[in-house]
Every structure is written in structure tokens, then in C-alpha cells.
XYZ file of C-alpha atoms in Angstrom:
439
model
C 39.853 -0.848 7.109
C 38.470 1.935 9.322
C 38.543 4.341 6.392
C 36.549 1.941 4.188
C 33.932 1.536 6.916
C 33.690 5.307 7.301
C 33.290 5.722 3.530
C 30.548 3.074 3.453
C 28.678 4.576 6.401
C 28.982 8.061 4.923
C 27.426 7.036 1.575
C 24.693 5.059 3.297
C 23.966 8.044 5.529
C 23.771 10.381 2.533
C 21.409 7.986 0.804
C 19.240 7.803 3.911
C 19.175 11.591 4.255
C 18.096 11.865 0.640
C 15.282 9.361 1.276
C 14.240 11.094 4.504
C 14.076 14.359 2.587
C 11.296 12.772 0.538
C 9.348 11.987 3.727
C 9.057 8.263 3.140
C 10.606 5.319 5.003
C 10.903 3.350 1.774
C 12.805 6.193 0.163
C 15.102 6.325 3.205
C 15.927 2.649 2.829
C 16.364 2.972 -0.933
C 18.654 5.913 -0.499
C 20.805 3.990 1.938
C 20.913 1.077 -0.522
C 21.921 3.359 -3.394
C 24.712 4.837 -1.268
C 25.986 1.384 -0.420
C 25.882 0.398 -4.108
C 27.789 3.489 -5.184
C 30.429 2.751 -2.591
C 30.664 -0.875 -3.755
C 31.179 0.225 -7.371
C 33.931 2.659 -6.495
C 35.566 0.150 -4.163
C 35.380 -2.534 -6.854
C 37.071 -0.209 -9.366
C 39.895 0.410 -6.932
C 40.205 -3.319 -6.302
C 40.303 -3.924 -10.060
C 43.138 -1.397 -10.474
C 45.077 -3.122 -7.720
C 44.582 -6.552 -9.348
C 45.672 -5.246 -12.744
C 48.781 -3.772 -11.155
C 49.528 -7.059 -9.397
C 49.229 -8.917 -12.708
C 51.818 -6.584 -14.271
C 54.118 -6.850 -11.230
C 55.472 -3.364 -11.918
C 56.559 -1.893 -8.594
C 57.583 1.365 -10.255
C 54.016 2.202 -11.500
C 51.610 1.890 -8.604
C 47.840 2.541 -9.144
C 46.492 5.851 -7.923
C 44.158 4.569 -5.202
C 43.468 5.940 -1.773
C 42.284 4.643 1.489
C 42.773 1.082 2.528
C 43.571 -0.023 -1.042
C 46.276 2.624 -1.179
C 47.770 1.200 2.020
C 47.557 -2.315 0.585
C 49.307 -1.166 -2.604
C 52.068 0.539 -0.661
C 52.738 -2.513 1.465
C 52.713 -4.793 -1.570
C 55.079 -2.413 -3.387
C 57.541 -2.557 -0.500
C 57.265 -6.344 -0.409
C 57.896 -6.573 -4.179
C 60.916 -4.300 -3.845
C 62.263 -6.494 -1.081
C 61.707 -9.677 -3.083
C 63.289 -8.123 -6.191
C 66.369 -7.138 -4.213
C 66.558 -10.607 -2.741
C 66.255 -12.137 -6.228
C 68.965 -9.812 -7.540
C 71.271 -10.847 -4.715
C 70.521 -14.499 -5.427
C 71.216 -13.975 -9.134
C 74.482 -12.218 -8.322
C 75.564 -15.067 -6.048
C 74.594 -17.583 -8.714
C 76.603 -15.663 -11.335
C 79.605 -15.561 -8.999
C 79.245 -19.273 -8.337
C 79.018 -20.096 -12.054
C 81.963 -17.805 -12.792
C 84.015 -19.629 -10.168
C 83.115 -23.002 -11.687
C 83.856 -21.598 -15.143
C 87.344 -20.624 -13.985
C 87.994 -24.023 -12.423
C 90.822 -26.068 -13.978
C 88.517 -29.069 -13.657
C 85.557 -29.693 -15.936
C 81.993 -29.565 -14.542
C 78.880 -30.826 -16.345
C 75.330 -30.859 -14.925
C 73.126 -33.675 -16.280
C 69.369 -34.025 -15.847
C 67.610 -37.257 -14.929
C 67.715 -38.412 -18.569
C 71.404 -37.722 -19.043
C 70.995 -34.493 -21.019
C 73.440 -31.615 -20.561
C 71.913 -28.793 -18.505
C 75.099 -26.754 -18.063
C 78.811 -27.138 -18.691
C 81.895 -25.038 -18.138
C 84.413 -24.428 -20.930
C 86.972 -26.757 -19.365
C 84.667 -29.784 -19.552
C 83.675 -28.885 -23.105
C 87.357 -28.786 -24.048
C 88.052 -32.079 -22.273
C 85.153 -33.911 -23.944
C 85.010 -32.144 -27.300
C 81.540 -30.546 -27.377
C 80.127 -27.019 -27.549
C 78.933 -25.700 -24.145
C 76.172 -23.593 -25.762
C 75.117 -25.417 -28.906
C 75.026 -28.837 -27.243
C 72.870 -27.861 -24.256
C 70.021 -30.349 -23.979
C 71.891 -33.050 -25.897
C 72.355 -36.522 -24.476
C 75.900 -36.767 -23.173
C 76.184 -40.361 -24.394
C 75.706 -39.098 -27.963
C 78.582 -36.637 -27.591
C 81.073 -38.752 -25.629
C 81.306 -42.028 -27.496
C 84.321 -43.570 -25.787
C 83.533 -47.259 -25.116
C 84.731 -46.980 -21.522
C 82.298 -44.086 -20.890
C 79.362 -45.847 -22.567
C 79.981 -48.919 -20.409
C 80.360 -46.679 -17.341
C 76.909 -45.189 -17.936
C 75.345 -48.574 -18.630
C 76.665 -50.230 -15.478
C 75.655 -47.294 -13.274
C 78.423 -47.799 -10.700
C 79.923 -44.329 -10.219
C 82.000 -45.064 -7.114
C 85.276 -44.659 -9.012
C 86.579 -42.558 -11.890
C 87.457 -43.754 -15.364
C 89.903 -42.537 -17.992
C 89.181 -41.930 -21.658
C 91.114 -40.538 -24.588
C 90.756 -36.794 -25.060
C 89.513 -35.252 -28.318
C 91.917 -34.866 -31.209
C 94.307 -37.506 -29.925
C 97.610 -37.671 -31.804
C 100.314 -40.281 -31.218
C 102.904 -37.552 -30.643
C 100.683 -35.703 -28.148
C 98.501 -38.216 -26.289
C 95.701 -36.838 -24.148
C 93.983 -38.587 -21.256
C 90.853 -37.357 -19.460
C 89.678 -38.662 -16.101
C 85.951 -38.337 -15.314
C 83.522 -39.402 -12.621
C 79.751 -39.045 -12.126
C 78.211 -38.017 -8.797
C 74.411 -38.473 -8.359
C 72.520 -35.626 -6.644
C 68.995 -34.220 -6.346
C 66.190 -36.036 -8.158
C 68.170 -38.440 -10.351
C 70.442 -35.659 -11.551
C 74.158 -36.218 -11.941
C 77.246 -34.066 -11.636
C 80.107 -35.036 -13.958
C 83.626 -33.885 -13.067
C 86.517 -34.120 -15.528
C 90.224 -33.381 -15.341
C 93.145 -33.644 -17.712
C 95.576 -36.265 -16.401
C 97.890 -36.218 -19.409
C 100.691 -34.489 -17.504
C 100.301 -36.888 -14.576
C 100.590 -39.895 -16.861
C 103.572 -38.419 -18.667
C 105.260 -37.733 -15.322
C 104.554 -41.294 -14.227
C 105.986 -42.626 -17.492
C 109.058 -40.425 -17.043
C 109.452 -41.706 -13.486
C 109.285 -45.319 -14.667
C 111.786 -44.634 -17.445
C 114.063 -42.828 -15.023
C 114.023 -45.698 -12.522
C 114.610 -48.205 -15.324
C 117.513 -46.165 -16.711
C 119.132 -45.684 -13.312
C 118.758 -49.386 -12.562
C 120.319 -50.272 -15.887
C 123.182 -47.809 -15.493
C 124.028 -49.137 -12.021
C 123.455 -52.797 -12.858
C 126.128 -52.849 -15.577
C 129.100 -51.784 -13.411
C 127.778 -53.877 -10.519
C 127.745 -56.945 -12.755
C 131.317 -56.259 -13.814
C 132.417 -55.737 -10.217
C 130.684 -58.900 -9.053
C 132.301 -60.890 -11.824
C 135.792 -59.635 -10.994
C 135.275 -60.233 -7.252
C 134.094 -63.773 -7.895
C 137.045 -64.409 -10.204
C 139.554 -63.109 -7.673
C 137.969 -65.202 -4.915
C 137.938 -68.445 -6.861
C 140.977 -68.367 -9.149
C 144.611 -67.786 -8.134
C 145.890 -64.813 -10.127
C 149.303 -63.555 -10.936
C 150.193 -60.099 -9.721
C 149.858 -58.532 -13.167
C 146.363 -59.985 -13.722
C 145.357 -59.040 -10.225
C 146.422 -55.439 -10.784
C 144.560 -55.342 -14.095
C 141.363 -56.663 -12.521
C 141.612 -54.228 -9.630
C 142.095 -51.364 -12.073
C 138.951 -52.360 -13.991
C 137.033 -52.716 -10.733
C 138.185 -49.249 -9.678
C 137.050 -47.877 -13.025
C 133.559 -49.352 -12.614
C 133.320 -48.133 -9.022
C 134.297 -44.660 -10.169
C 131.608 -44.824 -12.836
C 128.958 -45.610 -10.225
C 130.237 -42.834 -7.991
C 130.033 -40.354 -10.867
C 126.489 -41.502 -11.661
C 125.375 -41.053 -8.050
C 127.014 -37.623 -7.936
C 125.208 -36.502 -11.108
C 121.893 -37.828 -9.793
C 122.348 -35.892 -6.559
C 123.210 -32.766 -8.557
C 120.045 -33.105 -10.656
C 117.952 -33.700 -7.543
C 119.371 -30.592 -5.890
C 118.754 -28.469 -8.984
C 115.145 -29.616 -9.322
C 114.296 -29.368 -5.635
C 115.748 -25.952 -4.788
C 114.488 -22.464 -5.710
C 116.053 -20.662 -8.641
C 119.141 -18.654 -7.660
C 118.712 -14.935 -7.080
C 121.134 -12.290 -8.317
C 123.812 -13.967 -6.204
C 127.434 -12.972 -6.422
C 129.069 -11.432 -9.475
C 131.934 -13.538 -10.779
C 134.436 -12.590 -13.443
C 133.956 -14.643 -16.595
C 137.699 -15.413 -16.870
C 137.704 -16.770 -13.307
C 134.965 -19.275 -14.168
C 136.719 -20.193 -17.388
C 140.070 -20.795 -15.693
C 138.614 -23.483 -13.392
C 136.909 -25.532 -16.109
C 139.777 -25.247 -18.638
C 142.194 -26.689 -16.084
C 139.839 -29.611 -15.365
C 139.283 -30.304 -19.068
C 143.023 -30.395 -19.793
C 143.539 -32.837 -16.923
C 140.765 -35.092 -18.251
C 142.210 -34.958 -21.761
C 145.637 -35.970 -20.471
C 144.041 -38.965 -18.722
C 141.807 -40.400 -21.466
C 143.000 -39.072 -24.850
C 146.047 -40.149 -26.855
C 147.322 -37.695 -27.941
C 145.723 -35.076 -25.670
C 143.484 -32.435 -27.183
C 144.749 -28.915 -27.734
C 142.206 -26.976 -25.657
C 142.259 -23.358 -26.806
C 141.024 -20.539 -24.601
C 139.633 -17.810 -26.828
C 140.510 -14.421 -25.366
C 137.530 -12.063 -25.116
C 136.905 -8.961 -22.978
C 136.178 -10.069 -19.420
C 132.737 -9.261 -17.992
C 130.741 -10.076 -14.868
C 128.371 -13.047 -14.564
C 125.703 -13.274 -11.832
C 124.378 -16.485 -10.330
C 125.267 -19.578 -8.342
C 128.987 -20.118 -8.906
C 128.945 -23.868 -8.231
C 126.053 -24.418 -10.665
C 127.681 -22.374 -13.425
C 130.980 -24.217 -12.957
C 129.151 -27.559 -13.082
C 127.386 -26.679 -16.358
C 130.544 -25.323 -17.998
C 132.574 -28.317 -16.859
C 130.013 -30.735 -18.283
C 130.159 -29.100 -21.714
C 133.956 -29.190 -21.787
C 134.205 -32.753 -20.491
C 131.715 -33.898 -23.159
C 133.861 -32.268 -25.825
C 136.928 -34.072 -24.471
C 135.141 -37.452 -24.246
C 133.616 -37.408 -27.721
C 136.356 -35.689 -29.723
C 139.061 -38.077 -30.996
C 142.516 -37.609 -29.484
C 144.382 -34.662 -30.934
C 141.153 -32.942 -32.028
C 140.928 -29.189 -31.413
C 138.588 -27.832 -28.681
C 137.855 -24.116 -28.216
C 136.024 -22.473 -25.329
C 135.292 -18.983 -24.056
C 132.822 -16.331 -22.935
C 131.450 -13.578 -25.163
C 129.131 -10.627 -24.572
C 126.669 -10.092 -27.416
C 125.552 -6.694 -28.671
C 121.984 -7.343 -27.459
C 123.229 -7.737 -23.866
C 123.104 -11.532 -23.636
C 126.136 -13.447 -22.404
C 127.316 -16.741 -23.909
C 129.651 -19.508 -22.812
C 130.540 -21.678 -25.789
C 132.470 -24.887 -26.427
C 133.416 -25.828 -29.987
C 135.014 -29.133 -30.992
C 136.167 -30.910 -34.140
C 134.543 -34.216 -33.213
C 132.408 -36.491 -35.405
C 129.345 -34.237 -35.111
C 125.763 -35.125 -34.206
C 122.987 -36.048 -36.635
C 120.099 -33.576 -36.776
C 117.513 -36.077 -35.496
C 119.400 -36.365 -32.189
C 119.714 -32.647 -31.429
C 116.213 -32.069 -29.882
C 116.744 -34.922 -27.390
C 120.319 -34.302 -26.307
C 119.324 -32.749 -22.953
C 117.064 -35.665 -21.958
C 118.300 -37.772 -19.078
C 120.334 -40.804 -20.126
C 119.907 -40.007 -23.810
C 123.044 -40.935 -25.719
C 123.900 -40.670 -29.391
C 126.502 -43.433 -29.034
C 125.951 -45.536 -25.924
C 129.056 -47.663 -26.268
C 131.281 -44.607 -26.753
C 129.695 -42.874 -23.748
C 130.326 -45.804 -21.420
C 133.877 -46.260 -22.671
C 134.700 -42.649 -21.791
C 132.877 -42.708 -18.430
C 129.827 -40.651 -19.374
C 126.656 -40.986 -17.297
C 124.139 -39.576 -19.784
C 123.162 -36.850 -17.310
C 125.663 -34.119 -18.152
C 123.568 -32.189 -20.683
C 120.459 -32.559 -18.495
C 122.402 -30.802 -15.730
C 123.523 -28.095 -18.175
C 119.927 -27.487 -19.276
C 118.655 -27.212 -15.691
C 121.413 -24.785 -14.693
C 120.751 -22.588 -17.736
C 116.988 -22.538 -17.106
C 117.457 -21.766 -13.407
C 119.476 -18.700 -14.452
C 116.830 -17.604 -16.964
C 118.830 -18.837 -19.951
C 118.877 -21.704 -22.401
C 121.161 -24.178 -24.179
C 121.772 -23.984 -27.934
C 123.416 -26.753 -29.951
C 124.720 -26.612 -33.510
C 126.391 -29.557 -35.187
C 127.404 -30.784 -38.638
C 128.260 -34.420 -39.249
C 131.979 -34.812 -39.769
C 132.755 -31.204 -38.842
C 132.139 -31.006 -35.106
C 129.682 -29.392 -32.682
C 129.172 -26.126 -30.821
C 127.381 -26.018 -27.452
C 126.336 -22.644 -26.032
C 124.916 -21.582 -22.651
C 123.003 -18.327 -23.195
C 122.388 -16.076 -20.163
C 119.937 -13.114 -20.170
C 121.109 -9.470 -19.886
C 120.191 -9.265 -16.192
C 122.757 -11.993 -15.497
C 125.708 -10.311 -17.223
C 127.251 -6.860 -17.222
C 130.304 -5.290 -18.771
C 133.389 -4.804 -16.633
C 134.423 -1.227 -15.993
C 137.728 -0.244 -17.578
C 140.302 2.302 -16.493
């Protein structure tokens, strides 16, 4: 400001000196006025340059002005730089925030006061079946036509969530989406979605599991109760009494086996996968389960099965010994239970050329129809329920085998031909087996 005043006074003084040089007071005044006018013109031009620069908002190209206007320009330039940096930081934070929402496993949709889509992440678009770019600005009610959602919008009570069918629903792969609206700002709404298909499937599996367990336990309990009531109310001869007690013992044993298998499954599902563990010789594992299978065959089969141990080079197997024995024993006991008496059963370990190890059990039983094979490892799934109960099966054996194989990084393979028998194989990865040194 001081510089502008000095400039003005200097021009006025020059104009006055010019007028005084003409020896007239009027000329002195006119000269001062001309000097002031010249200063005003130049100052106005500088002001105009500053205004034009402000309109362009280009901090990199400042006008070439001096004096007070130059100081004003410099301060404005610094302020613009500061505001631009602040805006860039805000944009970066906004991008980070949107990226975080985009990566969320839950769907997020921003709706304006009229119910139009302002923004959506890919998850919500997938849940609801619209395009997150093309459908911006569209009314959400035109894109999500589920009756439950339309009614939800119409009622306007968003205190709880609702569930609708997901896009592309197929009977074999049902999809359920949970969504809820949350009002915010000036009549805007935030819509959150999540896929609850897995939760519903788990709940259905839990209900089925409880129903199956209840059914499996209820049957032997009914038999036991009936025998107890009979023995309490009717005088029995010693032979009948012994027969009833034997049947009661059989049913009690069945319940005990069921509880044991349930506890085994619970332990497998609730504990971490086994590490490298100890290295056990394959023939040592095989010896245990072959002995058990022969004892079972002697007890339930007439005539007993010839259980053949196929001799293969012994190698080392790594893992939890008790789990591996349980899985192998289940495969052999199934072969004994479902193969008619006298039928041939073969078992053994083999080391494949690709480094994988296999425990296999092959029988000459009735075989399994192809439609049953994908479901054999489901809990309580039985091809022949009456046959399974007669032989003391719980329906959990192959589920245990599958869990043990998966916990050791392997899998279960089943091959069967009706009338020709079945082959069950536990496949272990190369890091779980290694050849035995010779010499």
C-alpha cells in the first residue's frame, strides 16, 4: 500500500511540476490531475491482469505485476497452492476410503433423496445384479424388483434387514442376499448388502445334523426301552432273557459307537491341521488295521472274508498316527460290513511315481451306483440304510475318512462298478510320504 501511495504522489508531483513550469496555477492543477489519471490507468491495468489471472486460477502462471499488486498476487498464489495441496490430500483420502469400501466383502450403495444410485461398490452390484457404472443415476427400485424389497421401500421402516433371492438363482445353487437401508444426510440412504447363502446352508446342515443324530439315537433307545419294559413286566425264561439282553447290548454298543464317531468328527473339525508330525512306517499302520478288520470279519461274517495284504515296498508316512489309523480302519471296516461273507478284500499302501502315497481298500461287494458316489462322504448318508444298521454302521465313517485326508492335504477317491465291487483310496501329497532308505 505504501508503494502505491508513493507512486501516486510521484505522478501527481511530476504533473504539478510540469504545470508550474508553465507559470500558471491552473496548469499546475491540471498537471497534477493528469499524473493522477496516468497512475489510475496503469494501476487499473495491473488490477485487470490480476483479475484475469484469478479467473483462470492458474497458480503456475502469475501475472507480471509489481508493487502492491505483485504482493497481492504472491500471497494469493501461495494460498492457491495451499488449497490445491489440501484438495489433493482430500482427494487421496477419498480415493483410499472408496478403495477400502470397494474391497469390502459387504455391498455398499449410496442412494440420493429420490432413491437413485449415486455410487456402488462391485460387491453390491454382484449381490443385486446391476452394473456399477452403467446404472449410476437409475432408480434402485427399477433394478431390484424383488417383492420383499419393493414392499420394504414402500413401508419405509428400515429398522431391520430383509432377505431376497440373489441374481441368477438356480435350484441347485440357491443364493440369498441380506440388505438393510440406513438413512443419513438430507434424505439420503445407505444400503448395505451381504451374501448369507453360506450362513443359511450352514444352518440347514446344522438342522439336518441334529435331526439325523436324534433319529440315529432314538432308534436304539426305542429298542432298549421296549426290551426293558418287556423284562420288567413279563416273566421270561433264561434263554429268552439272554436273547433280550444280547439285543440290548447290541443296541447300547451301537449308541456308544455313534457317540464315539461324533466325538471324533468334532475333534477333527475343531483342532488345527496336523503338522509334519512323526514319520510312521506304512507297514506298521497297515498291520494294526488289518488285525482289526480280520477280528470284525470273524465276528459278523459267515464265512469270514479272506483279507489279503498286498505286499509293496515299505515307505514312511507323516502325520497324526491316530487319525491315519482311524481313517484306514473305517475303510476296512466298511469293506467288511458291506461285502457278503466269503468275499475277497484287499488292502495296502503304494507309492506312486509322481510322489503321492496311496492307501487303498478293494472289495468284491455289490458295488455302488454312480449317483451315490458324490455323496458318500456326507454325514449319515447311506446307500442301504437297513444293511448299514444291521452291520452296526453309524453313517459317519466316510465323513471321518474325508476329514482326515483333507487335514493331511490329501483327498478320498472312490471307484465302483455295480456287481463287481468297490475301491476306496486315501491319497496323500508328496510332502507326507517319502521312500524308505535301503541297505
